Tab-separated table of C-alpha atoms and ligand atoms in Angstrom:
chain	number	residue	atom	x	y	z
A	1	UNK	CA	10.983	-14.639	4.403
A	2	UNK	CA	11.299	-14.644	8.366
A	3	UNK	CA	9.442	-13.066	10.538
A	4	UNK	CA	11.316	-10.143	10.841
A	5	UNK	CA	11.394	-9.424	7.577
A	6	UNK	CA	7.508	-9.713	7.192
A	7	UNK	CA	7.119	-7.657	10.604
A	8	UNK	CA	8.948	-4.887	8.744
A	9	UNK	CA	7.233	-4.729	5.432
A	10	UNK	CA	4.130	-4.975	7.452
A	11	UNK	CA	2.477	-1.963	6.351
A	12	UNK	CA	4.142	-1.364	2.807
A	13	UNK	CA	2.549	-4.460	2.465
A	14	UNK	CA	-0.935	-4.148	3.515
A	15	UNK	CA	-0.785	-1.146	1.702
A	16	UNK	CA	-0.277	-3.079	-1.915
A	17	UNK	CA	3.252	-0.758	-1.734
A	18	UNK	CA	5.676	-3.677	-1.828
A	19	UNK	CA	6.528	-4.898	-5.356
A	20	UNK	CA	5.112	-8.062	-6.945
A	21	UNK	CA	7.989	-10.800	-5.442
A	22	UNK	CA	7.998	-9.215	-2.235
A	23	UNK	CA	4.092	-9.656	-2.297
A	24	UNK	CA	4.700	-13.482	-3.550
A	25	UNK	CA	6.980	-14.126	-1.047
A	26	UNK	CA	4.723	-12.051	1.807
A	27	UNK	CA	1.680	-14.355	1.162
A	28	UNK	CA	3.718	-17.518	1.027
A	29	UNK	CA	5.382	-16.263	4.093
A	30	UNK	CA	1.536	-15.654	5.906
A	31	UNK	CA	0.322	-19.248	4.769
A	32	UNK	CA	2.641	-20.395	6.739
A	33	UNK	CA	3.258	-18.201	9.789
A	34	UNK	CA	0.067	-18.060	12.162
A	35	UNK	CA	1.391	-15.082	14.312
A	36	UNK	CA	1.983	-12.948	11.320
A	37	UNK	CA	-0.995	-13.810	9.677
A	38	UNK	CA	-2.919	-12.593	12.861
A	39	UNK	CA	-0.591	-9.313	13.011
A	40	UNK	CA	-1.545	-8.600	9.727
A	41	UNK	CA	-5.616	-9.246	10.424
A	42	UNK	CA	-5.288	-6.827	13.374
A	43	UNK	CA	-3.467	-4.214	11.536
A	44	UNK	CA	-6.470	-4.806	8.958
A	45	UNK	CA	-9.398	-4.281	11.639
A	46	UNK	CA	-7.712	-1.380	12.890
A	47	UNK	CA	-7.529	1.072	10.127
A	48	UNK	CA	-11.166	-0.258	9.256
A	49	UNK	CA	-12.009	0.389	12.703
A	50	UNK	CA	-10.258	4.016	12.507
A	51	UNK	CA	-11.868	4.378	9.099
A	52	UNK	CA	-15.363	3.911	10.077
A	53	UNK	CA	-15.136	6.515	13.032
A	54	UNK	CA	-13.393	9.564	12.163
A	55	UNK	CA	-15.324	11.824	11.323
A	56	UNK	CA	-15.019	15.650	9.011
A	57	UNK	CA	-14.541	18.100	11.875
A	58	UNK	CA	-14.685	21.900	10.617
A	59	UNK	CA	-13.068	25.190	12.587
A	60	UNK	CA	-15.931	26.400	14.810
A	61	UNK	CA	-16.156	30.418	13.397
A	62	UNK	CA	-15.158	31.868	16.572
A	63	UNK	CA	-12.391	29.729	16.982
A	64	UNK	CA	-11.555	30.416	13.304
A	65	UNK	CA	-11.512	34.462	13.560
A	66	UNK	CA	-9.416	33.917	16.767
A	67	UNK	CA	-7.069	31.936	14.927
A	68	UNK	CA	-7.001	34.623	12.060
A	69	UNK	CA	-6.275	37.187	15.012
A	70	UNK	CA	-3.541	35.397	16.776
A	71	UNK	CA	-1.774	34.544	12.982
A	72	UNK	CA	-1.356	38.369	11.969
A	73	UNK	CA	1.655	39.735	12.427
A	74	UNK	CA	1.937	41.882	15.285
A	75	UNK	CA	3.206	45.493	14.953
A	76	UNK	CA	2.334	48.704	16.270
A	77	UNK	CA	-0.050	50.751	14.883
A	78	UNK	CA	2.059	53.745	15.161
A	79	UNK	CA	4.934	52.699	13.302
A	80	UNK	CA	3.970	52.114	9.879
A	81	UNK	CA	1.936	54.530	7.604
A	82	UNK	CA	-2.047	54.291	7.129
A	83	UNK	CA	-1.570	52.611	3.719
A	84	UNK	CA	1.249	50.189	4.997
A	85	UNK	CA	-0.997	49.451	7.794
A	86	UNK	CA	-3.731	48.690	5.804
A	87	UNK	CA	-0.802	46.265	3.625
A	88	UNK	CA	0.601	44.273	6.699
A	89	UNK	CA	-3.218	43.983	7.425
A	90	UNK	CA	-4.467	42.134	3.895
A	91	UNK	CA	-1.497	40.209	4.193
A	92	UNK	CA	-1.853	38.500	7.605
A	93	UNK	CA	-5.471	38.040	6.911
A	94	UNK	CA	-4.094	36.538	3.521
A	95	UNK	CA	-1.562	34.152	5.283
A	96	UNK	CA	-4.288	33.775	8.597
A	97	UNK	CA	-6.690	32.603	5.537
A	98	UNK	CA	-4.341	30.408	3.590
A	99	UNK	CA	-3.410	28.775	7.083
A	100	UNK	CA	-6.898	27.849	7.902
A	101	UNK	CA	-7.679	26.730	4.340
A	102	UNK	CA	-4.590	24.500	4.208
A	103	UNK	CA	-5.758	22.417	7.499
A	104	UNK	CA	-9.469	22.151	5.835
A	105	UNK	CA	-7.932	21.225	2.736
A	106	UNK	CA	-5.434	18.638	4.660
A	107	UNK	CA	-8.667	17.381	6.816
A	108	UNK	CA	-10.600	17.144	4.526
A	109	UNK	CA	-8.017	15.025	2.115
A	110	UNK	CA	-6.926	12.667	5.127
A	111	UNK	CA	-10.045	11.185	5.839
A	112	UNK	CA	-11.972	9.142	3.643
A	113	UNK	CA	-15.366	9.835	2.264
A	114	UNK	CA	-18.064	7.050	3.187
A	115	UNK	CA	-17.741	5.008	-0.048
A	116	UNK	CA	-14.195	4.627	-0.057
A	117	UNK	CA	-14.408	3.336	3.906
A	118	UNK	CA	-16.844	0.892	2.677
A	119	UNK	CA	-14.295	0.030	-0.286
A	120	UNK	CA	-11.994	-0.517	2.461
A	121	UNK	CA	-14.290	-2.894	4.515
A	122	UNK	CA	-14.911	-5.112	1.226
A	123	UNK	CA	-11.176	-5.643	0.503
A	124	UNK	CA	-10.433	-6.353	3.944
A	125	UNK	CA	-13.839	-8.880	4.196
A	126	UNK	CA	-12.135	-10.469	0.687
A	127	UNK	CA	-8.554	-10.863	2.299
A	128	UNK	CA	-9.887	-11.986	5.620
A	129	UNK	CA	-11.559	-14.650	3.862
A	130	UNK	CA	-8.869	-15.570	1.084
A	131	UNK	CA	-6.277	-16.160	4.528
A	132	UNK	CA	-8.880	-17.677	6.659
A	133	UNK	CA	-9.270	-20.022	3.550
A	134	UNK	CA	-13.161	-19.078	4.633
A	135	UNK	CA	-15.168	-18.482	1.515
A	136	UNK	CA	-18.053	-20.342	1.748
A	137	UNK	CA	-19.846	-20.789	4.732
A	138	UNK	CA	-22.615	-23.503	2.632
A	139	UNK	CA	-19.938	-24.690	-0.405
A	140	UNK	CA	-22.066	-25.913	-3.422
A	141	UNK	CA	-21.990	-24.469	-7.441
A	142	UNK	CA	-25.924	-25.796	-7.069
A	143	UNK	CA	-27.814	-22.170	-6.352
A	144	UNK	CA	-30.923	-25.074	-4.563
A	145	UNK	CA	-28.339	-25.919	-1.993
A	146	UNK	CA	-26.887	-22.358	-1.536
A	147	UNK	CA	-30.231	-19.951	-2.120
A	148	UNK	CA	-32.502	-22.016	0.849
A	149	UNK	CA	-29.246	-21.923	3.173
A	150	UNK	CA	-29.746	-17.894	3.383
A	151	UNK	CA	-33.306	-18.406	4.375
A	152	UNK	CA	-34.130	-17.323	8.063
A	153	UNK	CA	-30.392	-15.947	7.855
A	154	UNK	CA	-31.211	-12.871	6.318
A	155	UNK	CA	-34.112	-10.772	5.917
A	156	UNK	CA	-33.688	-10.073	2.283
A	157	UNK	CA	-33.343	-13.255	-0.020
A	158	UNK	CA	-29.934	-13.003	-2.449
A	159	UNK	CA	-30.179	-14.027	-6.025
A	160	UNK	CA	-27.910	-16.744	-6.071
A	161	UNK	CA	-27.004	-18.218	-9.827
A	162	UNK	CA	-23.664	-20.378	-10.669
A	163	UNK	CA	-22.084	-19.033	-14.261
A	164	UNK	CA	-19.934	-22.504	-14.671
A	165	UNK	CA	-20.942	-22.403	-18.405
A	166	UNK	CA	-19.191	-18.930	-18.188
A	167	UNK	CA	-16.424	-19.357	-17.087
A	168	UNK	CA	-17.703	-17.978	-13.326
A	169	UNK	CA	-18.436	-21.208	-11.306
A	170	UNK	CA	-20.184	-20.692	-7.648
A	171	UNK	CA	-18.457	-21.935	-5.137
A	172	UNK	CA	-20.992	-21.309	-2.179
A	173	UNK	CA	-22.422	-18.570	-0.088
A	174	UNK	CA	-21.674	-17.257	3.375
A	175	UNK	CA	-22.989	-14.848	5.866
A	176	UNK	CA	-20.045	-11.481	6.378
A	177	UNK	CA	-20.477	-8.304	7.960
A	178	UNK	CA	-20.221	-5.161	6.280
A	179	UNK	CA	-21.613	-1.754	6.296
A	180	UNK	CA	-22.723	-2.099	9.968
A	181	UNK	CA	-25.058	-5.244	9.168
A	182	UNK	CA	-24.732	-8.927	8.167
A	183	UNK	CA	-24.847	-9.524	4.780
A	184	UNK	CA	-24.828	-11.816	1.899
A	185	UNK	CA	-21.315	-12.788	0.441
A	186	UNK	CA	-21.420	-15.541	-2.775
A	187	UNK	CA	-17.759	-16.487	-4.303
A	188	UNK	CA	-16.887	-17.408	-7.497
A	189	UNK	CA	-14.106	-18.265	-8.827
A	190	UNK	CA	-12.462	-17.360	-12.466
A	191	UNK	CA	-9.573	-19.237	-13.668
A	192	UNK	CA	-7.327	-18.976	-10.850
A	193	UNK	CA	-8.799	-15.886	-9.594
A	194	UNK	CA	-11.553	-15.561	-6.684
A	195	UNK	CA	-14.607	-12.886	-6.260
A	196	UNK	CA	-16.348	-12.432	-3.623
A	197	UNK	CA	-19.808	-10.092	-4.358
A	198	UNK	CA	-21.567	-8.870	-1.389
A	199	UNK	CA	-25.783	-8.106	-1.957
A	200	UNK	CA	-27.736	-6.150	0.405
A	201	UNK	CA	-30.648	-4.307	0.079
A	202	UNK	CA	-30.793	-0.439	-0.605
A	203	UNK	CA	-34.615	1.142	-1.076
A	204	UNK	CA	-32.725	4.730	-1.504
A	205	UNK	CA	-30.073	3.032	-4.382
A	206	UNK	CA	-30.761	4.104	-8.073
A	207	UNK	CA	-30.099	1.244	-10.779
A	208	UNK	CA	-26.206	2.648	-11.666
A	209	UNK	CA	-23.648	1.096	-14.313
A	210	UNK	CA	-20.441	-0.318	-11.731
A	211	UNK	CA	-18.427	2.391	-10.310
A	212	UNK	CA	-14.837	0.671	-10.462
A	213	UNK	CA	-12.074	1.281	-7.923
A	214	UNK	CA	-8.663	-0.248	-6.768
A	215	UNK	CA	-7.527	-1.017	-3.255
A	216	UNK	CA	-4.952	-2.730	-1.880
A	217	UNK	CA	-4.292	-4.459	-5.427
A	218	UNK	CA	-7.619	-5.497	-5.252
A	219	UNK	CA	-9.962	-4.321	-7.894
A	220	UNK	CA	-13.453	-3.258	-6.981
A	221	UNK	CA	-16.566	-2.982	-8.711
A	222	UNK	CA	-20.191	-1.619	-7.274
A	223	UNK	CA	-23.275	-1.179	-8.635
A	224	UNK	CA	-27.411	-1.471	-7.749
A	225	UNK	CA	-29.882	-3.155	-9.643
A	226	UNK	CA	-33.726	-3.646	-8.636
A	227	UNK	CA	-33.161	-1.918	-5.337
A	228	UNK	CA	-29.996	-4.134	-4.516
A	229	UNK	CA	-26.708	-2.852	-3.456
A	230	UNK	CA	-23.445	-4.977	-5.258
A	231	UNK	CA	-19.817	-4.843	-3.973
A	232	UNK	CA	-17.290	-6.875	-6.028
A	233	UNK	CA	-13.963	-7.516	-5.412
A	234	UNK	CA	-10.987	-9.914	-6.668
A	235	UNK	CA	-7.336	-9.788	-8.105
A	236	UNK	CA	-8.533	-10.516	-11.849
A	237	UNK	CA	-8.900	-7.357	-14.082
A	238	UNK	CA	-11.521	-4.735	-14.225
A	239	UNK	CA	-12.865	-6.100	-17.039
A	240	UNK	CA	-13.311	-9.740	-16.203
A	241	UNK	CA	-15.389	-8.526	-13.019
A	242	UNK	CA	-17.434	-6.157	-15.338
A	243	UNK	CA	-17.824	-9.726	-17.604
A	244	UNK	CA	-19.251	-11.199	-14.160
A	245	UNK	CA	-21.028	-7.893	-13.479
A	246	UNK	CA	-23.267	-8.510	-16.654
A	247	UNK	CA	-23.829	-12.087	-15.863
A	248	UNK	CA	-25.429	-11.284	-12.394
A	249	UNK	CA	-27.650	-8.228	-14.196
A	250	UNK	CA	-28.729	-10.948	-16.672
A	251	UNK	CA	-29.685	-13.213	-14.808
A	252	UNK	CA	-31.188	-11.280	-12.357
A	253	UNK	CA	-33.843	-10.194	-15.117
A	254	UNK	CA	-34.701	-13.751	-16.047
B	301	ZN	ZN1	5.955	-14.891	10.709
């Protein structure tokens, strides 16, 4: 792939839309290619940008009955009968109505709710880190290396355990940014797959069983535990992160 090529597929590809050899050859092509690489991190940090701000805006009601006025049909009064009047009237309060409802509707399905922006800021903190080859800021499977590294970091201490006999070795722990504050980020890897799972603190979060999602070919898992917050993310299945999932609840109740 050249760089045309990966300048056009830019966004098909960012958006997990281009099929699995394109995608092979797109990664192989971004290991390599510095300026493409960086296109594709700014493209990232926009739409998370863009994500995090907009906002839900509804019709203000005055504006809304204006609307509904300006959208009926206009005839005179005079022409048509009391009853036909009355029919042209329901209708182009009808169509006024189904106007206005459509834009809510189309508002309201454009922009994202707040958990699937912060789904959004996970995957692109996962990619940013698989490219930048960045995954551990303190690389060691030994949690007595990694835990101490977090102290005076953070003002919350992460459980950090390694799951080697698991099949889930650590490979160290780094500081990312997510959610408007700096949090902890520990990465694991799983056969050839990698998983990052960011921990912050939540007083207001209810112990849940993981809420699964998938992004950008990514698949996501989240779920709180002893007033914890837990983001997971990787290309292995669903079910190998819910496997990993259990192994952090476990041994967060030793
Ligand atoms: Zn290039």
């Amino acid at each position: 792939m050249d760089c045309t090529e990966a300048k056009n597929y830019l966004s098909a590809y960012i958006d997990g839309e281009t099929d699995p050899s394109l995608s092979a050859r797109y990664a192989q092509h971004l290991t390599a290619c510095s300026e493409c690489r960086h296109a594709c991190e700014e493209l990232l940090q926009l739409r998370a940008t863009l994500k995090s701000t907009a906002r839900v805006h509804t019709l203000p009601v005055q504006l809304r009955m204006q609307l509904q006025r300006e959208l009926a049909p206009k005839k005179p009064e005079s022409s048509v009968s009391k009853s036909g009047f009355r029919t042209w009237l329901n209708a182009g309060l009808l169509s006024a109505c189904s106007a206005a409802l459509a834009m809510t509707l189309t508002l309201a399905l454009t922009l994202p709710g707040k958990s699937e922006v912060l789904d959004q800021e996970i995957v692109a903190s996962h990619y940013r880190s698989l490219l930048a080859n960045h995954l551990a800021d303190v690389a060691s499977s030994d949690h007595h290396t990694v835990k101490p590294w977090f102290t005076g970091k953070l003002d919350y201490a992460p459980a950090v355990n390694d799951f080697s006999a698991d099949g889930f070795p650590l490979i160290g722990g780094r500081l990312d940014y997510v959610d408007k504050r700096t949090v902890a980020a520990l990465a694991y890897r799983h056969n050839n797959h990698l998983i990052n799972v960011f921990m912050w603190p939540d007083s207001t979060a209810k112990a849940t069983t993981g809420t699964a999602a998938t992004l950008q070919g990514f698949n996501l898992l989240q779920w709180n535990d002893a007033g914890m917050s837990y983001h997971a993310v990787s290309d292995m299945s669903a079910a190998e992160l819910e496997k990993l999932r259990g192994l952090l609840l476990a041994a967060a109740q030793k």
